[in-house]
Amino acid sequence: MSENIKIPTMAEMAAEGKEPEILFWVGCAGSFDDRYKRVTVSFIKILNKVGINFAVLGPEESCTGDPARRAGNEFLFQMQAMTNIEVLNAYNVKKIVTACPHCFNTLKNEYPELGGEYEVLHHSEYLQQLINAGKVKVQDGGEFKGKKITFHDSCYLGRANDVYEAPRDVLKALDADLVEMKKCKTKGLCCGAGGAQMFKEPEPGNKDINIERTEQALDTGAKIVAAGCPFCMTMLSDGIKNKEKEKEVKVLDLAEMLAQQL
Amino acid sequence: MTIIQQVLFVITLGIAGFFVFKRASSIRRNILLGKDAEFNDQKGKRWGTMFRVAFGQQKMFDRPFVGFMHFLIYAGFLLINIEMLEIILDGILGTHRLFVPVLGDVYPFLINFFECAAIGVVLACVVFLLRRNVARIKRFHKDEMKGWPTSDANIILVWEIVLMFFLYTMNATDYLLQEAGDAHYPVVGSFAISQYLVPLYSGLSPEALVMVERSAWWVHIIGILGFAVYITYSKHLHIALAFPNTYFSRLEPRGKMKNMESVTNEVKIMMGAPAEDSGEEVGTFGAKDVKDLQWNQIMSAYSCTECGRCTSECPANLTGKKLSPRKVMMDIRDRAEEVGKNIDQHGADHDDGKSLYGDYISKEELMACTSCNACADACPINIDPLSIILDMRRYVAMEEASTPASWNAMFQNVENSQAPWAFPAADRFKWAEEISNSVDSQQ
């Protein structure tokens, strides 16, 4: 199988005088977080399987600056942004796909003002396109068929960018039994990690936000909580561990679920 | 007799107009304490948003029952204002029901329609009073609602009910005076709702009826003029400012943070690129006080009705943290009022040593925000508390350099290893090797 896994970098492609159709922006979590690396691999497998002409930046990728900007450090954000834009523009990048809604939002909405104009898609949107185009076909009777699954809307995908249907369409393609939480879509509840909260302890309160959200997810009776964001995945997994339900309830990314069924 | 009443009426109108004008000017001045910002783009979309969200009340109906109740008050208010035009003209000209000859048969129909609208207003006000004072709905009893904000709400509701009562009294006695053949009162018949009040006054002499009718008329109109002055001090100002507030609402995707041009310039210089001289003086980075906000952000604070839908959706607030987006908006308004008062009393350059950040809004509140946009989405008139919270965080980070230690560590990681976590930048692509290895070992 190893010959099937191809992860070309932009530098390699450029050396061959080629340009990929899409740049897969892996993101820091997708590169370093052990759990989220599995999502990266799943997405790569899908791209390989479908034969998409893609590349990653590899060692040339860098944090988009999202957490720095949300924490108030505009200088650091803009330095990151301008450095990244220089790299992206040097490779003449046109289209970016990423599995991180924070990277997605920043690349899509905040880079244009600093000179970086790209077509940016979240991997759920891209997967939806592949499914709609018939390029990705789910085998009949996949392991998620009829399974109760609830989708957690990531704020940076949903409210921030109005992407609500794409991830649900992916789950529908898996023939899963999609159940909604008490708070979903525009009313979805944050996992507690956005706005750079991922990188510090929460302020004192009577509960952590991820616990509240986990309770809402568990209330649906779903055995799988689908996520489309590395932060949400960490927060919900921690919440489920806190509730000692990790044996019964799994948190899975859309790409992981789809990759398993191809 | 009528000429005295006419003169008194014009004087009353003048006094009310004067106070409203004075307050409006001072509110305008306070709003313009904020920084310049232009909104000349996408005019069609802006008008559309205003029409849908403010005029059409679209987001109020996210909560259908309350949306409907609010719509009753709103529609009643708009309709009854048409009648106000006649009342004011009658007052100035010494006439009574000036529009009867103009509108003919349509006139009684219109008045009946207004009376029905007024019953809707009364009904909704009663429901709202019950919701606020009996139903113990959580968001109406948060800390920031103690004292004036709660009485303000009750005053408004009771005032509206009283106004409607005097409107009905006016019409009921009017009908009796028509019956009595008083030449001043044109015959238009009895009215849909006030006919039920007629028995209350039917025993009175014509002179007493005129007294009651005139008194009700005066109380009603003074009540409305007083209300107009009162709302400039009240959260009820939303009846006017909801319209411009929605016109100036953000049209970009919610996730987009405002770019800081002043920083762009400095970063360009740091990176060795030719910088454009914007000619703009770099003031404070981020927002410490109201003057550091954009004017539209201060205006939105004056537009806020303190309904608390933002706070009730805020994940930080829901889990017991100190942050309440509604309180942020209320603090901005209070601080803008305070700064305005200082200017009136001590001149424009007076510094009271206080600021929005620190004296009103604490760091703990600001730090608790997850930037999830639930508050902005929940606001029925498109107020964006998040943009303000983030502007204030910029002050904490860039001017005060007092972000939490773990954020400082994250900043350092981003700077040194290009990721928020302390992994060596050289390992960034290691995952690819790991897959190949694991795939190989599976073979």
XYZ file of C-alpha atoms in Angstrom:
705
model
C 0.000 0.000 0.000
C 2.902 2.292 0.676
C 3.368 3.119 -2.990
C -0.168 4.500 -2.950
C 0.532 7.100 -0.303
C 1.958 10.115 -1.995
C 2.557 13.378 -0.238
C 4.145 15.724 -2.739
C 5.414 19.053 -1.466
C 5.128 22.349 -3.268
C 8.913 22.571 -3.415
C 9.175 19.188 -5.167
C 6.467 20.131 -7.604
C 8.037 23.486 -8.345
C 11.363 21.756 -8.960
C 9.623 19.669 -11.603
C 7.991 22.766 -13.000
C 4.531 21.580 -11.975
C 1.691 23.253 -10.162
C -0.844 21.249 -8.166
C -4.564 21.802 -8.470
C -4.913 22.302 -4.740
C -2.707 23.063 -1.797
C -3.602 21.000 1.265
C -2.914 23.323 4.209
C -2.217 20.850 6.998
C -2.154 23.285 9.912
C -0.229 23.059 13.175
C -2.600 20.560 14.802
C -2.631 18.426 11.678
C 1.178 18.431 11.683
C 1.975 18.004 15.368
C -1.043 16.770 17.333
C -0.960 12.982 17.499
C -4.713 12.665 17.338
C -5.145 15.150 14.516
C -2.293 13.684 12.481
C -4.666 10.749 11.919
C -7.113 13.179 10.305
C -4.351 14.504 8.078
C -3.509 10.960 7.007
C -7.159 10.160 6.322
C -7.541 13.209 4.139
C -4.321 12.363 2.293
C -5.672 8.854 1.701
C -8.834 10.256 0.174
C -6.878 12.625 -2.057
C -4.617 9.772 -3.142
C -7.516 7.441 -3.782
C -9.366 9.952 -5.935
C -6.187 10.928 -7.691
C -6.289 14.595 -6.863
C -3.324 16.614 -7.992
C -2.371 18.177 -4.679
C 0.639 19.209 -2.659
C 1.485 20.298 0.861
C 3.917 22.970 1.960
C 5.618 20.581 4.356
C 8.396 22.270 6.289
C 7.565 25.578 4.632
C 4.147 25.797 6.299
C 3.748 28.000 9.342
C 1.012 28.973 11.798
C -1.519 31.249 10.097
C -1.391 33.533 13.127
C -5.042 32.994 14.083
C -4.498 32.369 17.813
C -2.105 35.324 18.071
C -4.609 37.665 16.438
C -7.515 36.507 18.627
C -5.357 36.915 21.710
C -4.746 40.515 20.664
C -1.237 40.238 19.246
C -1.816 41.867 15.869
C 1.913 42.307 15.222
C 2.616 38.627 15.455
C -0.420 37.785 13.367
C 0.564 40.100 10.567
C 4.165 38.888 10.564
C 2.928 35.320 10.230
C 0.407 36.284 7.598
C 2.846 38.221 5.445
C 5.467 35.493 5.636
C 2.917 32.857 4.669
C 1.529 34.996 1.870
C 5.039 35.426 0.453
C 5.453 31.653 0.332
C 1.983 31.014 -1.092
C 2.315 33.682 -3.743
C 5.795 32.495 -4.694
C 4.251 29.100 -5.486
C 1.405 30.767 -7.331
C -1.159 29.027 -5.111
C -4.753 29.452 -6.281
C -6.779 26.995 -4.277
C -6.314 25.871 -0.675
C -8.081 23.111 1.243
C -7.621 22.729 4.984
C -9.063 20.557 7.733
C -8.796 23.335 10.320
C -11.629 25.885 10.464
C -9.326 28.418 12.128
C -6.804 28.213 9.297
C -9.717 28.189 6.844
C -11.219 31.377 8.265
C -7.923 33.239 8.442
C -6.707 32.221 4.987
C -10.092 32.902 3.440
C -11.140 36.109 5.164
C -8.078 37.759 6.623
C -5.266 37.145 4.157
C -6.814 38.984 1.167
C -6.387 42.347 2.865
C -2.693 41.597 3.279
C -2.199 40.537 -0.325
C -3.092 36.855 -0.223
C -6.093 36.058 -2.422
C -6.946 32.378 -2.725
C -9.957 30.181 -3.121
C -10.125 28.547 0.290
C -12.227 25.519 1.191
C -12.713 23.646 4.400
C -12.156 19.912 3.888
C -15.866 19.282 4.550
C -16.744 21.522 1.588
C -14.146 19.836 -0.562
C -15.345 16.364 0.420
C -18.903 17.423 -0.328
C -17.790 18.519 -3.799
C -16.012 15.205 -4.399
C -19.091 13.280 -3.281
C -21.418 15.391 -5.405
C -19.166 14.955 -8.426
C -19.310 11.195 -7.895
C -15.543 11.025 -7.388
C -15.869 9.653 -3.900
C -18.172 6.683 -3.640
C -19.056 5.185 -0.308
C -19.249 1.405 -0.395
C -22.651 0.022 0.417
C -23.290 -0.998 3.966
C -20.391 0.968 5.377
C -19.785 0.761 9.087
C -21.583 4.043 9.753
C -24.759 3.044 7.952
C -27.742 3.767 10.173
C -25.502 4.679 13.117
C -26.578 7.506 15.353
C -24.130 10.316 14.780
C -24.267 13.886 15.971
C -22.283 16.683 14.339
C -20.710 19.434 16.411
C -20.687 22.738 14.524
C -17.369 24.490 14.843
C -17.910 28.242 15.369
C -15.272 29.150 12.816
C -16.897 26.994 10.177
C -20.541 27.659 11.057
C -21.328 31.068 12.463
C -18.095 32.606 11.228
C -18.475 31.411 7.639
C -21.971 29.977 7.263
C -20.832 26.452 6.427
C -23.508 24.256 7.976
C -24.605 21.841 5.267
C -21.340 20.535 3.831
C -20.336 18.481 6.886
C -23.885 17.180 7.242
C -23.912 16.181 3.581
C -20.758 14.149 4.161
C -22.471 12.323 7.023
C -25.542 11.737 4.887
C -23.344 10.227 2.198
C -22.200 7.739 4.838
C -25.855 6.861 5.302
C -25.558 7.693 8.988
C -28.521 8.539 11.207
C -27.763 12.198 11.889
C -29.190 13.501 15.167
C -28.899 17.151 16.167
C -27.896 18.478 19.557
C -30.075 20.870 21.537
C -27.884 23.650 20.235
C -26.845 23.313 16.626
C -26.109 25.297 13.477
C -26.446 29.053 14.098
C -27.216 28.329 17.745
C -24.367 25.858 18.132
C -22.378 25.980 21.346
C -18.648 26.642 21.220
C -16.331 23.803 22.282
C -14.536 26.328 24.477
C -11.258 26.505 22.575
C -11.735 29.308 20.027
C -10.371 32.813 20.419
C -7.025 31.374 21.620
C -8.703 29.723 24.634
C -7.050 26.495 23.452
C -3.800 27.888 24.793
C -4.737 28.912 28.312
C -6.787 27.799 31.276
C -10.409 28.947 31.238
C -11.534 31.775 33.513
C -13.244 30.672 36.741
C -16.879 29.691 36.343
C -19.130 26.890 37.422
C -18.310 24.559 34.555
C -15.933 24.242 31.632
C -17.497 24.960 28.261
C -16.392 21.631 26.756
C -18.186 19.770 29.549
C -21.422 21.631 28.829
C -21.060 20.838 25.144
C -20.166 17.213 25.804
C -23.320 16.843 27.898
C -25.367 18.155 24.980
C -23.650 15.676 22.664
C -24.213 12.757 25.041
C -27.865 13.771 25.484
C -28.506 12.873 21.844
C -27.604 9.238 22.566
C -25.208 9.245 19.605
C -22.250 6.907 19.800
C -20.185 9.004 17.446
C -19.613 12.719 17.730
C -18.485 14.016 14.363
C -16.191 17.020 14.308
C -14.487 19.064 11.643
C -11.969 20.989 13.734
C -8.837 20.006 15.687
C -9.764 22.205 18.651
C -13.296 20.847 18.862
C -11.910 17.335 18.611
C -9.577 17.854 21.565
C -12.193 19.606 23.687
C -14.920 17.038 23.035
C -12.573 14.083 23.509
C -11.491 15.552 26.854
C -15.116 16.113 27.796
C -16.034 12.520 26.978
C -13.064 11.249 28.982
C -14.192 13.456 31.846
C -17.587 11.757 31.687
C -15.845 8.365 31.470
C -17.633 7.545 28.249
C -14.588 7.160 26.025
C -15.244 3.437 25.594
C -18.752 3.957 24.238
C -18.566 7.301 22.476
C -15.987 8.244 19.881
C -15.083 11.613 18.459
C -14.234 11.281 14.789
C -13.414 13.709 12.032
C -15.452 13.673 8.838
C -12.398 12.761 6.767
C -11.563 9.835 9.024
C -15.053 8.442 8.674
C -15.090 8.849 4.926
C -11.590 7.427 4.440
C -12.599 4.260 6.284
C -15.441 3.629 3.863
C -13.657 3.970 0.567
C -60.446 79.218 25.827
C -59.110 77.277 22.850
C -56.531 79.916 22.063
C -55.017 79.521 25.558
C -54.913 75.789 25.022
C -53.298 76.264 21.621
C -50.618 78.520 23.080
C -50.011 76.103 25.955
C -49.798 73.227 23.524
C -47.255 74.961 21.300
C -45.189 75.818 24.381
C -45.357 72.204 25.609
C -44.368 70.943 22.185
C -41.507 73.445 22.099
C -40.217 72.423 25.533
C -40.326 68.713 24.673
C -38.700 69.407 21.309
C -35.980 71.425 22.996
C -35.122 68.663 25.474
C -35.186 65.951 22.828
C -32.940 68.045 20.595
C -30.542 68.792 23.424
C -30.273 65.143 24.418
C -29.968 63.998 20.810
C -27.091 66.450 20.267
C -25.308 65.236 23.343
C -25.783 61.580 22.358
C -24.513 62.398 18.885
C -21.481 64.113 20.406
C -20.844 61.068 22.633
C -21.108 58.684 19.694
C -18.660 60.789 17.723
C -16.133 60.470 20.542
C -15.321 57.267 18.678
C -12.943 56.973 15.769
C -13.953 57.693 12.189
C -15.104 54.847 10.038
C -16.789 55.010 6.686
C -19.559 52.811 5.436
C -20.035 53.858 1.844
C -19.904 50.336 0.486
C -22.719 48.039 -0.625
C -25.510 50.525 -0.038
C -28.150 48.230 -1.471
C -27.199 45.463 0.896
C -27.169 47.905 3.819
C -30.667 49.175 3.069
C -31.780 45.585 2.602
C -30.388 44.585 5.999
C -32.077 47.529 7.658
C -35.369 46.754 5.983
C -35.238 43.100 6.939
C -33.754 43.251 10.416
C -35.013 46.553 11.831
C -38.157 47.327 9.881
C -39.109 43.682 9.283
C -38.039 42.504 12.775
C -36.602 39.339 11.220
C -34.332 38.297 14.071
C -36.924 39.039 16.756
C -38.816 36.039 15.378
C -35.924 33.696 16.227
C -37.981 33.409 19.399
C -41.454 33.279 17.872
C -43.680 34.031 20.864
C -41.692 37.021 22.080
C -41.192 38.026 18.470
C -44.945 38.176 17.986
C -45.538 40.084 21.231
C -42.835 42.570 20.327
C -44.343 42.909 16.884
C -47.662 43.934 18.465
C -45.980 46.769 20.339
C -43.896 47.736 17.327
C -46.780 47.756 14.855
C -49.009 49.532 17.369
C -46.356 52.165 17.889
C -45.910 52.792 14.163
C -49.666 52.983 13.525
C -50.533 55.116 16.510
C -47.886 57.573 15.367
C -50.061 58.282 12.351
C -52.796 59.341 14.747
C -50.231 61.421 16.630
C -49.928 63.604 13.559
C -53.603 64.503 13.825
C -53.353 65.046 17.564
C -50.454 67.456 17.158
C -52.153 69.360 14.339
C -55.373 69.568 16.372
C -53.372 70.908 19.297
C -51.732 73.632 17.252
C -54.795 74.638 15.244
C -57.359 74.302 18.020
C -59.358 71.907 15.869
C -60.743 68.500 16.785
C -60.335 65.443 14.578
C -59.003 67.535 11.751
C -58.914 64.613 9.328
C -62.643 63.740 9.539
C -63.694 65.883 6.571
C -60.634 64.813 4.597
C -60.964 61.068 5.138
C -64.753 60.764 5.367
C -65.886 57.178 5.909
C -62.319 55.914 6.113
C -61.781 57.923 9.299
C -63.783 55.807 11.779
C -62.316 52.704 10.195
C -58.810 54.028 10.830
C -59.531 54.983 14.442
C -61.036 51.545 15.058
C -57.949 50.014 13.559
C -55.728 52.093 15.868
C -57.806 51.104 18.858
C -57.323 47.432 17.998
C -53.588 48.029 17.575
C -53.576 49.678 20.985
C -55.165 46.604 22.571
C -52.318 44.566 21.108
C -49.861 46.968 22.712
C -51.543 46.636 26.108
C -51.635 42.857 25.842
C -47.959 42.627 24.910
C -46.960 45.056 27.676
C -48.815 42.974 30.261
C -47.159 39.783 28.999
C -43.758 41.467 29.105
C -44.341 42.752 32.656
C -45.248 39.227 33.729
C -42.218 37.757 31.988
C -39.914 40.227 33.668
C -41.380 40.249 37.139
C -43.156 36.942 37.630
C -41.678 34.362 35.250
C -38.115 34.855 36.577
C -36.503 34.398 33.171
C -32.811 34.067 33.963
C -31.388 36.597 31.577
C -33.525 39.412 33.016
C -31.978 38.891 36.441
C -28.263 38.800 35.762
C -25.992 41.072 37.801
C -25.880 43.850 35.231
C -29.691 44.111 35.361
C -29.876 45.109 39.046
C -31.440 48.495 39.777
C -31.991 50.991 36.986
C -31.989 48.615 33.995
C -34.840 46.636 35.551
C -36.839 49.690 36.631
C -36.239 51.263 33.228
C -37.909 48.257 31.590
C -40.870 48.348 33.984
C -41.316 52.110 33.666
C -41.496 51.825 29.886
C -44.067 49.035 29.972
C -46.304 50.691 32.554
C -46.004 54.032 30.753
C -47.166 52.452 27.502
C -50.164 50.863 29.191
C -51.104 54.191 30.818
C -50.810 56.005 27.487
C -53.173 53.532 25.872
C -55.635 53.898 28.747
C -55.815 57.656 28.207
C -56.234 57.141 24.474
C -59.303 54.999 25.195
C -60.665 57.495 27.762
C -60.311 60.236 25.167
C -62.249 58.277 22.586
C -64.962 57.086 25.012
C -65.786 60.580 26.256
C -65.476 61.881 22.705
C -68.268 59.535 21.671
C -70.521 60.776 24.501
C -69.843 64.355 23.429
C -70.785 63.496 19.846
C -74.033 62.032 21.179
C -74.638 65.159 23.249
C -74.432 67.152 20.036
C -71.403 69.234 20.980
C -70.561 71.080 17.746
C -66.811 70.825 18.397
C -66.958 67.006 18.236
C -67.642 65.691 14.701
C -69.955 62.693 14.538
C -67.930 59.614 13.703
C -69.690 57.059 15.886
C -68.427 54.862 18.699
C -65.141 52.981 18.512
C -64.179 49.323 18.585
C -62.592 49.123 22.024
C -63.379 52.369 23.827
C -67.124 51.730 23.509
C -66.735 49.405 26.486
C -65.498 52.321 28.607
C -68.482 54.494 27.640
C -70.707 53.336 30.568
C -68.037 54.616 32.988
C -68.627 58.182 31.874
C -72.220 58.130 30.645
C -73.609 59.764 33.794
C -71.441 62.869 33.489
C -72.695 66.300 32.489
C -71.503 67.669 29.120
C -69.183 70.119 30.931
C -67.647 67.312 32.985
C -67.303 65.212 29.847
C -65.384 67.972 28.116
C -63.175 68.246 31.202
C -62.472 64.501 31.188
C -61.958 64.406 27.425
C -59.586 67.389 27.466
C -57.673 66.079 30.482
C -57.232 62.667 28.856
C -56.112 64.374 25.665
C -53.556 66.455 27.537
C -52.277 63.584 29.675
C -51.971 61.430 26.565
C -50.035 63.980 24.564
C -47.847 65.110 27.471
C -47.251 61.445 28.237
C -46.079 60.860 24.692
C -43.882 63.947 24.625
C -42.471 63.015 28.022
C -41.837 59.540 26.694
C -39.907 61.014 23.785
C -37.645 62.839 26.238
C -37.427 59.835 28.572
C -36.260 57.386 25.921
C -33.161 59.473 25.254
C -32.054 58.484 28.762
C -33.330 54.935 28.439
C -32.425 51.712 26.698
C -35.669 52.338 24.855
C -33.663 54.475 22.444
C -33.522 51.360 20.287
C -36.794 52.428 18.704
C -34.799 55.027 16.808
C -31.246 53.684 16.707
C -32.078 50.113 15.693
C -32.487 51.477 12.185
C -29.068 53.098 11.694
C -27.502 50.302 13.722
C -28.670 47.679 11.275
C -27.733 49.890 8.327
C -24.166 50.059 9.636
C -23.987 46.383 10.593
C -21.034 44.331 9.389
C -21.511 42.684 6.029
C -18.289 40.676 5.985
C -18.089 37.076 7.212
C -18.357 37.065 10.997
C -15.037 35.319 11.443
C -13.077 38.165 9.902
C -11.289 40.433 12.331
C -10.747 44.047 11.393
C -7.263 44.591 9.996
C -5.065 47.156 11.739
C -3.547 49.302 8.994
C -1.151 50.975 11.404
C 0.327 47.592 12.280
C 0.521 46.562 8.618
C 2.769 49.520 7.983
C 5.101 48.726 10.839
C 5.273 45.053 9.952
C 6.124 45.974 6.345
C 8.968 48.148 7.574
C 10.182 45.339 9.863
C 10.132 42.925 6.951
C 12.093 45.300 4.789
C 9.290 46.053 2.350
C 8.654 49.609 1.267
C 6.035 51.026 3.615
C 3.334 53.355 2.495
C 3.063 56.444 4.576
C -0.594 56.553 5.461
C -0.043 59.958 7.037
C -2.214 58.686 9.829
C -0.996 59.188 13.339
C -0.726 55.908 15.179
C -2.832 56.328 18.287
C -3.511 53.648 20.838
C -3.258 50.050 19.680
C -6.593 48.507 20.493
C -9.266 50.026 22.680
C -8.864 51.205 26.251
C -11.615 53.781 26.402
C -14.641 54.772 24.352
C -12.603 57.192 22.246
C -10.571 54.227 20.961
C -13.675 52.499 19.630
C -15.235 53.249 16.259
C -18.203 55.591 16.401
C -20.557 52.874 15.178
C -19.519 50.682 18.106
C -20.576 53.418 20.531
C -23.787 53.932 18.598
C -24.567 50.254 18.931
C -24.196 50.612 22.705
C -26.843 53.356 22.615
C -29.007 51.073 20.446
C -28.820 48.151 22.857
C -32.144 47.235 24.432
C -30.518 45.041 27.080
C -32.682 42.109 26.042
C -29.803 39.788 26.894
C -30.189 37.376 24.013
C -26.418 37.758 23.491
C -25.633 36.868 27.079
C -28.045 33.951 27.132
C -26.211 32.415 24.143
C -22.672 33.238 25.344
C -20.805 29.999 26.186
C -18.641 31.783 28.742
C -21.661 33.257 30.504
C -23.590 29.977 30.303
C -20.831 28.270 32.227
C -20.678 30.866 34.981
C -17.815 33.056 33.816
C -17.896 36.796 34.386
C -18.202 37.782 30.729
C -21.604 39.052 29.630
C -21.735 40.622 26.166
C -24.780 42.649 27.242
C -22.822 44.116 30.143
C -20.038 45.081 27.724
C -22.553 47.099 25.683
C -24.118 48.649 28.801
C -20.676 49.607 30.106
C -19.815 51.360 26.846
C -22.988 53.393 27.030
C -22.441 54.277 30.683
C -18.860 55.274 30.037
C -19.794 57.334 26.956
C -22.391 59.153 29.080
C -19.789 59.755 31.785
C -17.229 61.113 29.328
C -19.955 63.307 27.813
C -20.830 64.706 31.226
C -17.173 65.440 31.910
C -16.957 67.384 28.677
C -20.075 69.380 29.589
C -18.778 70.192 33.052
C -15.017 70.501 32.620
C -14.348 70.980 28.923
C -13.206 68.685 26.156
C -9.715 67.974 27.473
C -10.748 66.859 30.932
C -9.273 63.547 32.039
C -11.102 61.863 34.880
C -8.427 59.216 35.190
C -10.933 56.504 34.409
C -11.416 54.291 31.390
C -13.758 51.719 29.935
C -11.121 49.016 30.414
C -10.350 48.598 34.083
C -13.067 50.780 35.591
C -15.975 49.195 33.739
C -14.783 46.071 31.982
C -12.224 43.850 33.668
C -9.489 41.816 32.080
C -11.120 38.665 33.417
C -14.256 39.392 31.383
C -12.291 40.057 28.208
C -10.108 36.989 28.544
C -13.104 34.650 28.878
C -14.363 35.244 25.318
C -14.048 32.319 22.888
C -14.780 34.587 19.903
C -17.533 32.177 18.890
C -19.860 34.918 17.563
C -22.931 33.576 19.379
C -23.567 37.054 20.827
C -23.373 38.777 17.461
C -25.613 36.160 15.916
C -28.192 36.415 18.694
C -28.587 40.205 18.658
C -31.943 41.166 17.116
C -30.450 44.423 15.829
C -27.037 43.171 14.686
C -24.899 44.571 17.476
C -21.431 43.021 17.387
C -20.076 42.848 20.962
C -17.287 40.522 19.811
C -15.592 43.207 17.711
C -15.358 45.362 20.842
C -14.079 42.569 23.073
C -11.367 41.792 20.519
C -10.404 45.471 20.171
C -9.991 45.626 23.931
C -7.901 42.447 23.929
C -5.627 44.172 21.463
C -5.096 46.895 24.033
C -4.304 44.300 26.717
C -1.814 42.539 24.438
C -0.140 45.399 22.612
C -0.273 48.406 24.929
C -0.399 46.834 28.339
C 1.474 43.630 27.448
C -0.419 41.851 30.181
C -1.813 38.816 28.393
C -1.840 35.624 30.487
C 1.528 33.865 30.762
C 0.352 30.879 28.772
C -0.635 33.154 25.898
C 2.783 34.747 26.018
C 4.252 31.276 25.753
C 2.003 30.608 22.765
C 3.185 33.878 21.138
C 6.777 32.769 21.654
C 6.108 29.369 20.141
C 4.525 30.920 17.074
C 7.467 33.278 16.726
C 10.186 30.711 17.287
C 8.766 27.465 15.975
C 5.914 28.709 13.759
C 3.303 26.780 15.715
C 1.416 27.602 18.894
C 2.879 24.509 20.516
C 6.532 24.149 21.387
C 7.486 21.637 18.730
C 10.629 22.190 16.676
C 9.740 23.744 13.331
C 11.995 21.179 11.666
C 9.611 18.414 12.769
C 6.642 19.916 11.004
C 6.664 17.469 8.147
C 7.579 14.457 10.275
C 4.027 13.144 10.090
C 4.598 12.241 6.466
C 7.571 10.075 7.360
C 5.567 8.500 10.165
C 2.809 7.424 7.809
C 5.196 5.938 5.318
C 6.925 4.044 8.124
C 3.694 2.801 9.621
C 2.346 1.804 6.230
C 5.604 -0.001 5.440
C 5.535 -1.864 8.716
C 1.982 -2.982 8.036
C 3.074 -4.712 4.877
